[in-house]
PDB file of C-alpha atoms in Angstrom:
ATOM      1  CA  UNK A 148     -14.811   6.804  11.722  1.00  0.00           C
ATOM      2  CA  UNK A 149     -11.828   5.723   9.632  1.00  0.00           C
ATOM      3  CA  UNK A 150      -9.909   8.442   7.819  1.00  0.00           C
ATOM      4  CA  UNK A 151     -10.289   6.604   4.500  1.00  0.00           C
ATOM      5  CA  UNK A 152     -13.400   4.530   3.939  1.00  0.00           C
ATOM      6  CA  UNK A 153     -14.386   2.144   1.199  1.00  0.00           C
ATOM      7  CA  UNK A 154     -17.360  -0.115   0.672  1.00  0.00           C
ATOM      8  CA  UNK A 155     -15.824  -3.577   1.119  1.00  0.00           C
ATOM      9  CA  UNK A 156     -18.234  -5.178  -1.352  1.00  0.00           C
ATOM     10  CA  UNK A 157     -18.029  -7.703  -2.811  1.00  0.00           C
ATOM     11  CA  UNK A 158     -19.250  -6.263  -6.061  1.00  0.00           C
ATOM     12  CA  UNK A 159     -20.332  -9.102  -8.321  1.00  0.00           C
ATOM     13  CA  UNK A 160     -20.774  -8.001 -11.929  1.00  0.00           C
ATOM     14  CA  UNK A 161     -21.049  -9.786 -15.269  1.00  0.00           C
ATOM     15  CA  UNK A 162     -18.408  -9.438 -17.928  1.00  0.00           C
ATOM     16  CA  UNK A 163     -18.884  -6.286 -19.930  1.00  0.00           C
ATOM     17  CA  UNK A 164     -20.573  -4.378 -17.127  1.00  0.00           C
ATOM     18  CA  UNK A 165     -19.601  -0.941 -15.893  1.00  0.00           C
ATOM     19  CA  UNK A 166     -18.845  -0.700 -12.194  1.00  0.00           C
ATOM     20  CA  UNK A 167     -17.882   2.218  -9.990  1.00  0.00           C
ATOM     21  CA  UNK A 168     -16.316   2.436  -6.547  1.00  0.00           C
ATOM     22  CA  UNK A 169     -16.122   5.409  -4.257  1.00  0.00           C
ATOM     23  CA  UNK A 170     -13.667   6.160  -1.509  1.00  0.00           C
ATOM     24  CA  UNK A 171     -14.270   8.897   1.052  1.00  0.00           C
ATOM     25  CA  UNK A 172     -11.595  10.650   3.083  1.00  0.00           C
ATOM     26  CA  UNK A 173     -12.093  12.794   6.145  1.00  0.00           C
ATOM     27  CA  UNK A 174      -8.980  14.989   6.251  1.00  0.00           C
ATOM     28  CA  UNK A 175      -9.297  18.014   3.990  1.00  0.00           C
ATOM     29  CA  UNK A 176      -5.502  18.454   4.065  1.00  0.00           C
ATOM     30  CA  UNK A 177      -5.110  15.336   1.923  1.00  0.00           C
ATOM     31  CA  UNK A 178      -2.933  16.112  -1.052  1.00  0.00           C
ATOM     32  CA  UNK A 179      -2.637  13.221  -3.447  1.00  0.00           C
ATOM     33  CA  UNK A 180      -4.661  10.145  -4.150  1.00  0.00           C
ATOM     34  CA  UNK A 181      -4.128   6.747  -5.694  1.00  0.00           C
ATOM     35  CA  UNK A 182      -5.948   3.586  -6.623  1.00  0.00           C
ATOM     36  CA  UNK A 183      -4.079   0.309  -6.185  1.00  0.00           C
ATOM     37  CA  UNK A 184      -5.137  -3.131  -7.277  1.00  0.00           C
ATOM     38  CA  UNK A 185      -4.368  -6.200  -5.196  1.00  0.00           C
ATOM     39  CA  UNK A 186      -4.856  -9.740  -6.432  1.00  0.00           C
ATOM     40  CA  UNK A 187      -5.369 -12.543  -3.952  1.00  0.00           C
ATOM     41  CA  UNK A 188      -2.139 -13.345  -2.081  1.00  0.00           C
ATOM     42  CA  UNK A 189      -0.166 -10.811  -4.105  1.00  0.00           C
ATOM     43  CA  UNK A 190       1.302  -7.390  -3.457  1.00  0.00           C
ATOM     44  CA  UNK A 191      -0.638  -4.173  -4.185  1.00  0.00           C
ATOM     45  CA  UNK A 192       0.153  -2.617  -7.547  1.00  0.00           C
ATOM     46  CA  UNK A 193      -0.515   0.940  -8.610  1.00  0.00           C
ATOM     47  CA  UNK A 194      -3.514   1.200 -10.886  1.00  0.00           C
ATOM     48  CA  UNK A 195      -3.865   4.960 -11.217  1.00  0.00           C
ATOM     49  CA  UNK A 196      -2.909   8.215  -9.619  1.00  0.00           C
ATOM     50  CA  UNK A 197      -5.921  10.509  -9.252  1.00  0.00           C
ATOM     51  CA  UNK A 198      -5.639  14.086 -10.443  1.00  0.00           C
ATOM     52  CA  UNK A 199      -7.924  17.021  -9.763  1.00  0.00           C
ATOM     53  CA  UNK A 200      -9.055  17.147 -13.361  1.00  0.00           C
ATOM     54  CA  UNK A 201      -9.846  13.460 -13.450  1.00  0.00           C
ATOM     55  CA  UNK A 202      -7.908  11.017 -15.552  1.00  0.00           C
ATOM     56  CA  UNK A 203      -8.553   8.084 -17.798  1.00  0.00           C
ATOM     57  CA  UNK A 204      -6.453   5.069 -18.708  1.00  0.00           C
ATOM     58  CA  UNK A 205      -8.177   2.802 -21.163  1.00  0.00           C
ATOM     59  CA  UNK A 206     -11.229   1.314 -19.489  1.00  0.00           C
ATOM     60  CA  UNK A 207     -10.432   2.959 -16.148  1.00  0.00           C
ATOM     61  CA  UNK A 208     -11.429   6.471 -15.102  1.00  0.00           C
ATOM     62  CA  UNK A 209     -10.517   8.073 -11.801  1.00  0.00           C
ATOM     63  CA  UNK A 210     -12.032  11.263 -10.447  1.00  0.00           C
ATOM     64  CA  UNK A 211     -11.432  13.456  -7.435  1.00  0.00           C
ATOM     65  CA  UNK A 212     -14.092  15.548  -5.738  1.00  0.00           C
ATOM     66  CA  UNK A 213     -12.369  17.740  -3.151  1.00  0.00           C
ATOM     67  CA  UNK A 214     -15.547  19.539  -2.107  1.00  0.00           C
ATOM     68  CA  UNK A 215     -17.228  16.300  -1.095  1.00  0.00           C
ATOM     69  CA  UNK A 216     -13.934  14.602  -0.183  1.00  0.00           C
ATOM     70  CA  UNK A 217     -14.149  11.478  -2.229  1.00  0.00           C
ATOM     71  CA  UNK A 218     -12.415   9.803  -5.118  1.00  0.00           C
ATOM     72  CA  UNK A 219     -13.992   7.393  -7.537  1.00  0.00           C
ATOM     73  CA  UNK A 220     -12.900   4.629  -9.866  1.00  0.00           C
ATOM     74  CA  UNK A 221     -14.985   3.642 -12.867  1.00  0.00           C
ATOM     75  CA  UNK A 222     -14.295   0.446 -14.772  1.00  0.00           C
ATOM     76  CA  UNK A 223     -15.978   0.055 -18.148  1.00  0.00           C
ATOM     77  CA  UNK A 224     -16.420  -3.179 -20.096  1.00  0.00           C
ATOM     78  CA  UNK A 225     -15.324  -5.319 -17.139  1.00  0.00           C
ATOM     79  CA  UNK A 226     -13.073  -8.285 -17.837  1.00  0.00           C
ATOM     80  CA  UNK A 227     -12.664 -11.451 -15.814  1.00  0.00           C
ATOM     81  CA  UNK A 228      -9.098 -10.316 -15.143  1.00  0.00           C
ATOM     82  CA  UNK A 229     -10.404  -7.205 -13.356  1.00  0.00           C
ATOM     83  CA  UNK A 230     -11.429  -9.407 -10.423  1.00  0.00           C
ATOM     84  CA  UNK A 231      -9.341  -8.144  -7.520  1.00  0.00           C
ATOM     85  CA  UNK A 232      -9.438  -5.902  -4.482  1.00  0.00           C
ATOM     86  CA  UNK A 233      -9.143  -2.188  -5.200  1.00  0.00           C
ATOM     87  CA  UNK A 234      -7.403  -0.118  -2.545  1.00  0.00           C
ATOM     88  CA  UNK A 235      -7.824   3.614  -2.155  1.00  0.00           C
ATOM     89  CA  UNK A 236      -4.804   5.506  -0.788  1.00  0.00           C
ATOM     90  CA  UNK A 237      -4.627   9.090   0.419  1.00  0.00           C
ATOM     91  CA  UNK A 238      -1.404  11.026   0.964  1.00  0.00           C
ATOM     92  CA  UNK A 239      -1.330  13.962   3.353  1.00  0.00           C
ATOM     93  CA  UNK A 240       1.130  15.930   5.423  1.00  0.00           C
ATOM     94  CA  UNK A 241       1.567  14.864   9.028  1.00  0.00           C
ATOM     95  CA  UNK A 242       3.860  17.314  10.786  1.00  0.00           C
ATOM     96  CA  UNK A 243       7.189  17.234   8.955  1.00  0.00           C
ATOM     97  CA  UNK A 244       6.367  14.022   7.189  1.00  0.00           C
ATOM     98  CA  UNK A 245       3.901  12.785   4.640  1.00  0.00           C
ATOM     99  CA  UNK A 246       1.539  10.034   5.613  1.00  0.00           C
ATOM    100  CA  UNK A 247      -0.168   7.434   3.470  1.00  0.00           C
ATOM    101  CA  UNK A 248      -3.593   6.341   4.629  1.00  0.00           C
ATOM    102  CA  UNK A 249      -4.879   3.084   3.155  1.00  0.00           C
ATOM    103  CA  UNK A 250      -8.466   2.057   2.770  1.00  0.00           C
ATOM    104  CA  UNK A 251      -9.417  -1.542   3.493  1.00  0.00           C
ATOM    105  CA  UNK A 252     -10.296  -2.162  -0.130  1.00  0.00           C
ATOM    106  CA  UNK A 253     -13.293  -2.971  -2.300  1.00  0.00           C
ATOM    107  CA  UNK A 254     -13.585  -6.497  -3.615  1.00  0.00           C
ATOM    108  CA  UNK A 255     -14.678  -6.954  -7.228  1.00  0.00           C
ATOM    109  CA  UNK A 256     -15.650 -10.259  -8.813  1.00  0.00           C
ATOM    110  CA  UNK A 257     -16.341 -10.229 -12.550  1.00  0.00           C
ATOM    111  CA  UNK A 258     -18.334 -13.267 -13.586  1.00  0.00           C
ATOM    112  CA  UNK A 259     -18.583 -14.948 -16.995  1.00  0.00           C
TER     113      UNK A 259
ATOM    114  CA  UNK B 175      15.572  -3.958 -12.973  1.00  0.00           C
ATOM    115  CA  UNK B 176      14.437  -6.167 -10.107  1.00  0.00           C
ATOM    116  CA  UNK B 177      12.475  -3.390  -8.370  1.00  0.00           C
ATOM    117  CA  UNK B 178      11.790  -4.343  -4.753  1.00  0.00           C
ATOM    118  CA  UNK B 179      12.931  -7.783  -3.642  1.00  0.00           C
ATOM    119  CA  UNK B 180      11.941  -9.402  -0.359  1.00  0.00           C
ATOM    120  CA  UNK B 181      13.400 -12.496   1.211  1.00  0.00           C
ATOM    121  CA  UNK B 182      12.321 -14.974   2.356  1.00  0.00           C
ATOM    122  CA  UNK B 183       8.950 -15.558   0.685  1.00  0.00           C
ATOM    123  CA  UNK B 184       7.708 -17.909   3.403  1.00  0.00           C
ATOM    124  CA  UNK B 185       8.805 -18.661   6.937  1.00  0.00           C
ATOM    125  CA  UNK B 186       7.487 -20.590   9.904  1.00  0.00           C
ATOM    126  CA  UNK B 187       8.804 -19.654  13.332  1.00  0.00           C
ATOM    127  CA  UNK B 188       8.190 -20.951  16.798  1.00  0.00           C
ATOM    128  CA  UNK B 189       7.218 -18.513  19.536  1.00  0.00           C
ATOM    129  CA  UNK B 190      10.302 -16.798  20.885  1.00  0.00           C
ATOM    130  CA  UNK B 191      12.499 -17.336  17.838  1.00  0.00           C
ATOM    131  CA  UNK B 192      14.028 -14.424  16.020  1.00  0.00           C
ATOM    132  CA  UNK B 193      14.421 -13.629  12.351  1.00  0.00           C
ATOM    133  CA  UNK B 194      15.217 -10.840   9.921  1.00  0.00           C
ATOM    134  CA  UNK B 195      13.264 -10.020   6.797  1.00  0.00           C
ATOM    135  CA  UNK B 196      15.358  -8.519   4.038  1.00  0.00           C
ATOM    136  CA  UNK B 197      14.225  -5.896   1.557  1.00  0.00           C
ATOM    137  CA  UNK B 198      16.314  -4.569  -1.293  1.00  0.00           C
ATOM    138  CA  UNK B 199      15.447  -1.995  -3.952  1.00  0.00           C
ATOM    139  CA  UNK B 200      17.478  -1.023  -6.986  1.00  0.00           C
ATOM    140  CA  UNK B 201      15.561   2.136  -7.942  1.00  0.00           C
ATOM    141  CA  UNK B 202      17.559   4.556  -5.762  1.00  0.00           C
ATOM    142  CA  UNK B 203      14.397   5.439  -3.819  1.00  0.00           C
ATOM    143  CA  UNK B 204      14.777   7.551  -0.705  1.00  0.00           C
ATOM    144  CA  UNK B 205      11.852   6.139   1.226  1.00  0.00           C
ATOM    145  CA  UNK B 206      11.293   2.576   2.315  1.00  0.00           C
ATOM    146  CA  UNK B 207       8.504   1.014   4.331  1.00  0.00           C
ATOM    147  CA  UNK B 208       7.515  -2.171   6.078  1.00  0.00           C
ATOM    148  CA  UNK B 209       3.815  -3.025   6.208  1.00  0.00           C
ATOM    149  CA  UNK B 210       1.870  -5.937   7.549  1.00  0.00           C
ATOM    150  CA  UNK B 211      -1.445  -7.012   6.126  1.00  0.00           C
ATOM    151  CA  UNK B 212      -4.024  -8.991   8.052  1.00  0.00           C
ATOM    152  CA  UNK B 213      -7.595  -9.934   7.076  1.00  0.00           C
ATOM    153  CA  UNK B 214     -10.020  -7.144   7.902  1.00  0.00           C
ATOM    154  CA  UNK B 215      -7.212  -4.805   9.002  1.00  0.00           C
ATOM    155  CA  UNK B 216      -5.782  -3.649   5.731  1.00  0.00           C
ATOM    156  CA  UNK B 217      -2.208  -2.503   5.327  1.00  0.00           C
ATOM    157  CA  UNK B 218      -0.646  -1.229   8.539  1.00  0.00           C
ATOM    158  CA  UNK B 219       2.686   0.563   8.621  1.00  0.00           C
ATOM    159  CA  UNK B 220       5.233  -0.969  10.982  1.00  0.00           C
ATOM    160  CA  UNK B 221       8.311   1.210  10.441  1.00  0.00           C
ATOM    161  CA  UNK B 222       9.593   3.396   7.681  1.00  0.00           C
ATOM    162  CA  UNK B 223      12.734   5.191   6.604  1.00  0.00           C
ATOM    163  CA  UNK B 224      13.172   8.518   4.840  1.00  0.00           C
ATOM    164  CA  UNK B 225      16.822   7.943   4.036  1.00  0.00           C
ATOM    165  CA  UNK B 226      19.956   5.971   4.726  1.00  0.00           C
ATOM    166  CA  UNK B 227      20.676   5.756   8.433  1.00  0.00           C
ATOM    167  CA  UNK B 228      17.209   6.960   9.493  1.00  0.00           C
ATOM    168  CA  UNK B 229      14.186   5.014  10.684  1.00  0.00           C
ATOM    169  CA  UNK B 230      10.868   5.940  12.257  1.00  0.00           C
ATOM    170  CA  UNK B 231       7.928   4.185  13.864  1.00  0.00           C
ATOM    171  CA  UNK B 232       4.701   3.608  12.029  1.00  0.00           C
ATOM    172  CA  UNK B 233       1.313   2.582  13.384  1.00  0.00           C
ATOM    173  CA  UNK B 234       2.255  -0.845  14.793  1.00  0.00           C
ATOM    174  CA  UNK B 235       5.987  -0.841  15.659  1.00  0.00           C
ATOM    175  CA  UNK B 236       5.927  -2.912  18.849  1.00  0.00           C
ATOM    176  CA  UNK B 237       7.832  -6.174  18.627  1.00  0.00           C
ATOM    177  CA  UNK B 238       9.784  -5.089  15.533  1.00  0.00           C
ATOM    178  CA  UNK B 239      13.057  -3.329  14.875  1.00  0.00           C
ATOM    179  CA  UNK B 240      14.480  -2.005  11.630  1.00  0.00           C
ATOM    180  CA  UNK B 241      17.739  -0.827  10.183  1.00  0.00           C
ATOM    181  CA  UNK B 242      18.697   1.059   7.045  1.00  0.00           C
ATOM    182  CA  UNK B 243      22.473   0.983   6.897  1.00  0.00           C
ATOM    183  CA  UNK B 244      22.496   1.265   3.116  1.00  0.00           C
ATOM    184  CA  UNK B 245      20.074   3.212   0.947  1.00  0.00           C
ATOM    185  CA  UNK B 246      19.042   0.162  -1.012  1.00  0.00           C
ATOM    186  CA  UNK B 247      18.326  -2.132   1.952  1.00  0.00           C
ATOM    187  CA  UNK B 248      15.733  -2.027   4.721  1.00  0.00           C
ATOM    188  CA  UNK B 249      15.765  -4.838   7.275  1.00  0.00           C
ATOM    189  CA  UNK B 250      12.901  -5.815   9.559  1.00  0.00           C
ATOM    190  CA  UNK B 251      13.759  -7.786  12.673  1.00  0.00           C
ATOM    191  CA  UNK B 252      11.617  -9.817  15.023  1.00  0.00           C
ATOM    192  CA  UNK B 253      13.588 -10.412  18.209  1.00  0.00           C
ATOM    193  CA  UNK B 254      11.126 -12.747  19.917  1.00  0.00           C
ATOM    194  CA  UNK B 255       8.330 -13.843  17.607  1.00  0.00           C
ATOM    195  CA  UNK B 256       4.760 -14.108  18.884  1.00  0.00           C
ATOM    196  CA  UNK B 257       1.705 -15.725  17.266  1.00  0.00           C
ATOM    197  CA  UNK B 258       0.199 -12.229  16.885  1.00  0.00           C
ATOM    198  CA  UNK B 259       2.963 -11.518  14.368  1.00  0.00           C
ATOM    199  CA  UNK B 260       1.614 -14.132  11.988  1.00  0.00           C
ATOM    200  CA  UNK B 261       0.897 -12.034   8.933  1.00  0.00           C
ATOM    201  CA  UNK B 262       1.893 -11.136   5.404  1.00  0.00           C
ATOM    202  CA  UNK B 263       4.697  -8.582   5.375  1.00  0.00           C
ATOM    203  CA  UNK B 264       5.263  -6.200   2.493  1.00  0.00           C
ATOM    204  CA  UNK B 265       8.216  -3.979   1.891  1.00  0.00           C
ATOM    205  CA  UNK B 266       7.790  -0.931  -0.319  1.00  0.00           C
ATOM    206  CA  UNK B 267       9.776   2.025  -1.583  1.00  0.00           C
ATOM    207  CA  UNK B 268       9.003   5.444  -2.994  1.00  0.00           C
ATOM    208  CA  UNK B 269      10.618   8.761  -3.840  1.00  0.00           C
ATOM    209  CA  UNK B 270       9.798  12.395  -3.337  1.00  0.00           C
ATOM    210  CA  UNK B 271       8.200  14.451  -6.115  1.00  0.00           C
ATOM    211  CA  UNK B 272       8.732  18.187  -6.150  1.00  0.00           C
ATOM    212  CA  UNK B 273       5.304  19.659  -6.780  1.00  0.00           C
ATOM    213  CA  UNK B 274       6.452  23.259  -6.704  1.00  0.00           C
ATOM    214  CA  UNK B 275       4.716  24.578  -3.618  1.00  0.00           C
ATOM    215  CA  UNK B 276       5.010  21.273  -1.825  1.00  0.00           C
ATOM    216  CA  UNK B 277       6.425  17.824  -2.261  1.00  0.00           C
ATOM    217  CA  UNK B 278       4.564  14.565  -2.649  1.00  0.00           C
ATOM    218  CA  UNK B 279       5.301  10.907  -2.264  1.00  0.00           C
ATOM    219  CA  UNK B 280       5.485   8.947  -5.478  1.00  0.00           C
ATOM    220  CA  UNK B 281       3.310   5.845  -5.610  1.00  0.00           C
ATOM    221  CA  UNK B 282       4.742   2.923  -3.702  1.00  0.00           C
ATOM    222  CA  UNK B 283       6.512   0.020  -5.322  1.00  0.00           C
ATOM    223  CA  UNK B 284       5.960  -3.172  -3.366  1.00  0.00           C
ATOM    224  CA  UNK B 285       7.905  -6.360  -2.955  1.00  0.00           C
ATOM    225  CA  UNK B 286       6.193  -9.727  -3.406  1.00  0.00           C
ATOM    226  CA  UNK B 287       5.555 -10.199   0.281  1.00  0.00           C
ATOM    227  CA  UNK B 288       6.690 -12.572   3.019  1.00  0.00           C
ATOM    228  CA  UNK B 289       4.205 -14.953   4.586  1.00  0.00           C
ATOM    229  CA  UNK B 290       5.193 -15.486   8.194  1.00  0.00           C
ATOM    230  CA  UNK B 291       3.561 -17.997  10.510  1.00  0.00           C
ATOM    231  CA  UNK B 292       4.432 -18.051  14.197  1.00  0.00           C
ATOM    232  CA  UNK B 293       3.328 -21.177  16.037  1.00  0.00           C
TER     233      UNK B 293
END
């Protein structure tokens, strides 16, 4: 089992739809969490950091559930420009260092 | 602010040739990373650096070497390229956040990537 798992999709949704992705992590020592967005043939870009209390940025809401060890990303009123791959990233201590564990990503296609 | 700059953007090598990928950041970040990304494999860490003059191995270091002689630069070298090293390479940087009881990595800032093909 991978340490960070995501449903690869693709999620195909119409414009205006609400879509949600989950990401599960297996190491309870994980400390911080992020969602990145990656467009085709481009570099990953930070979408949101995920805080324990949950956080919202416009149409995007991220939540963390430590008890069940997952984070979620909710996109409301989907736009065509939201089409991308969404990467879940978990940061945890590994000995004296901190380690970033990347999910393989969830592909979203928003259709007209 | 340029952020993280990678050169070159594209390169084609023949098996056995060598090359160096350059990464420069102007954000005074302590940490720098080299990743490769392949279909179905996600981002895999090759090497990383926690400060000037230090480097460490990541998940897939074989066939690569790195150097961080200056804080702003992180170089990735391929001494004898192999077709298995055909990939997209991303450089990234981050800094440490003091969270009180512990420290955290800031989110990563990525370069635009280098598409390398080894024939």
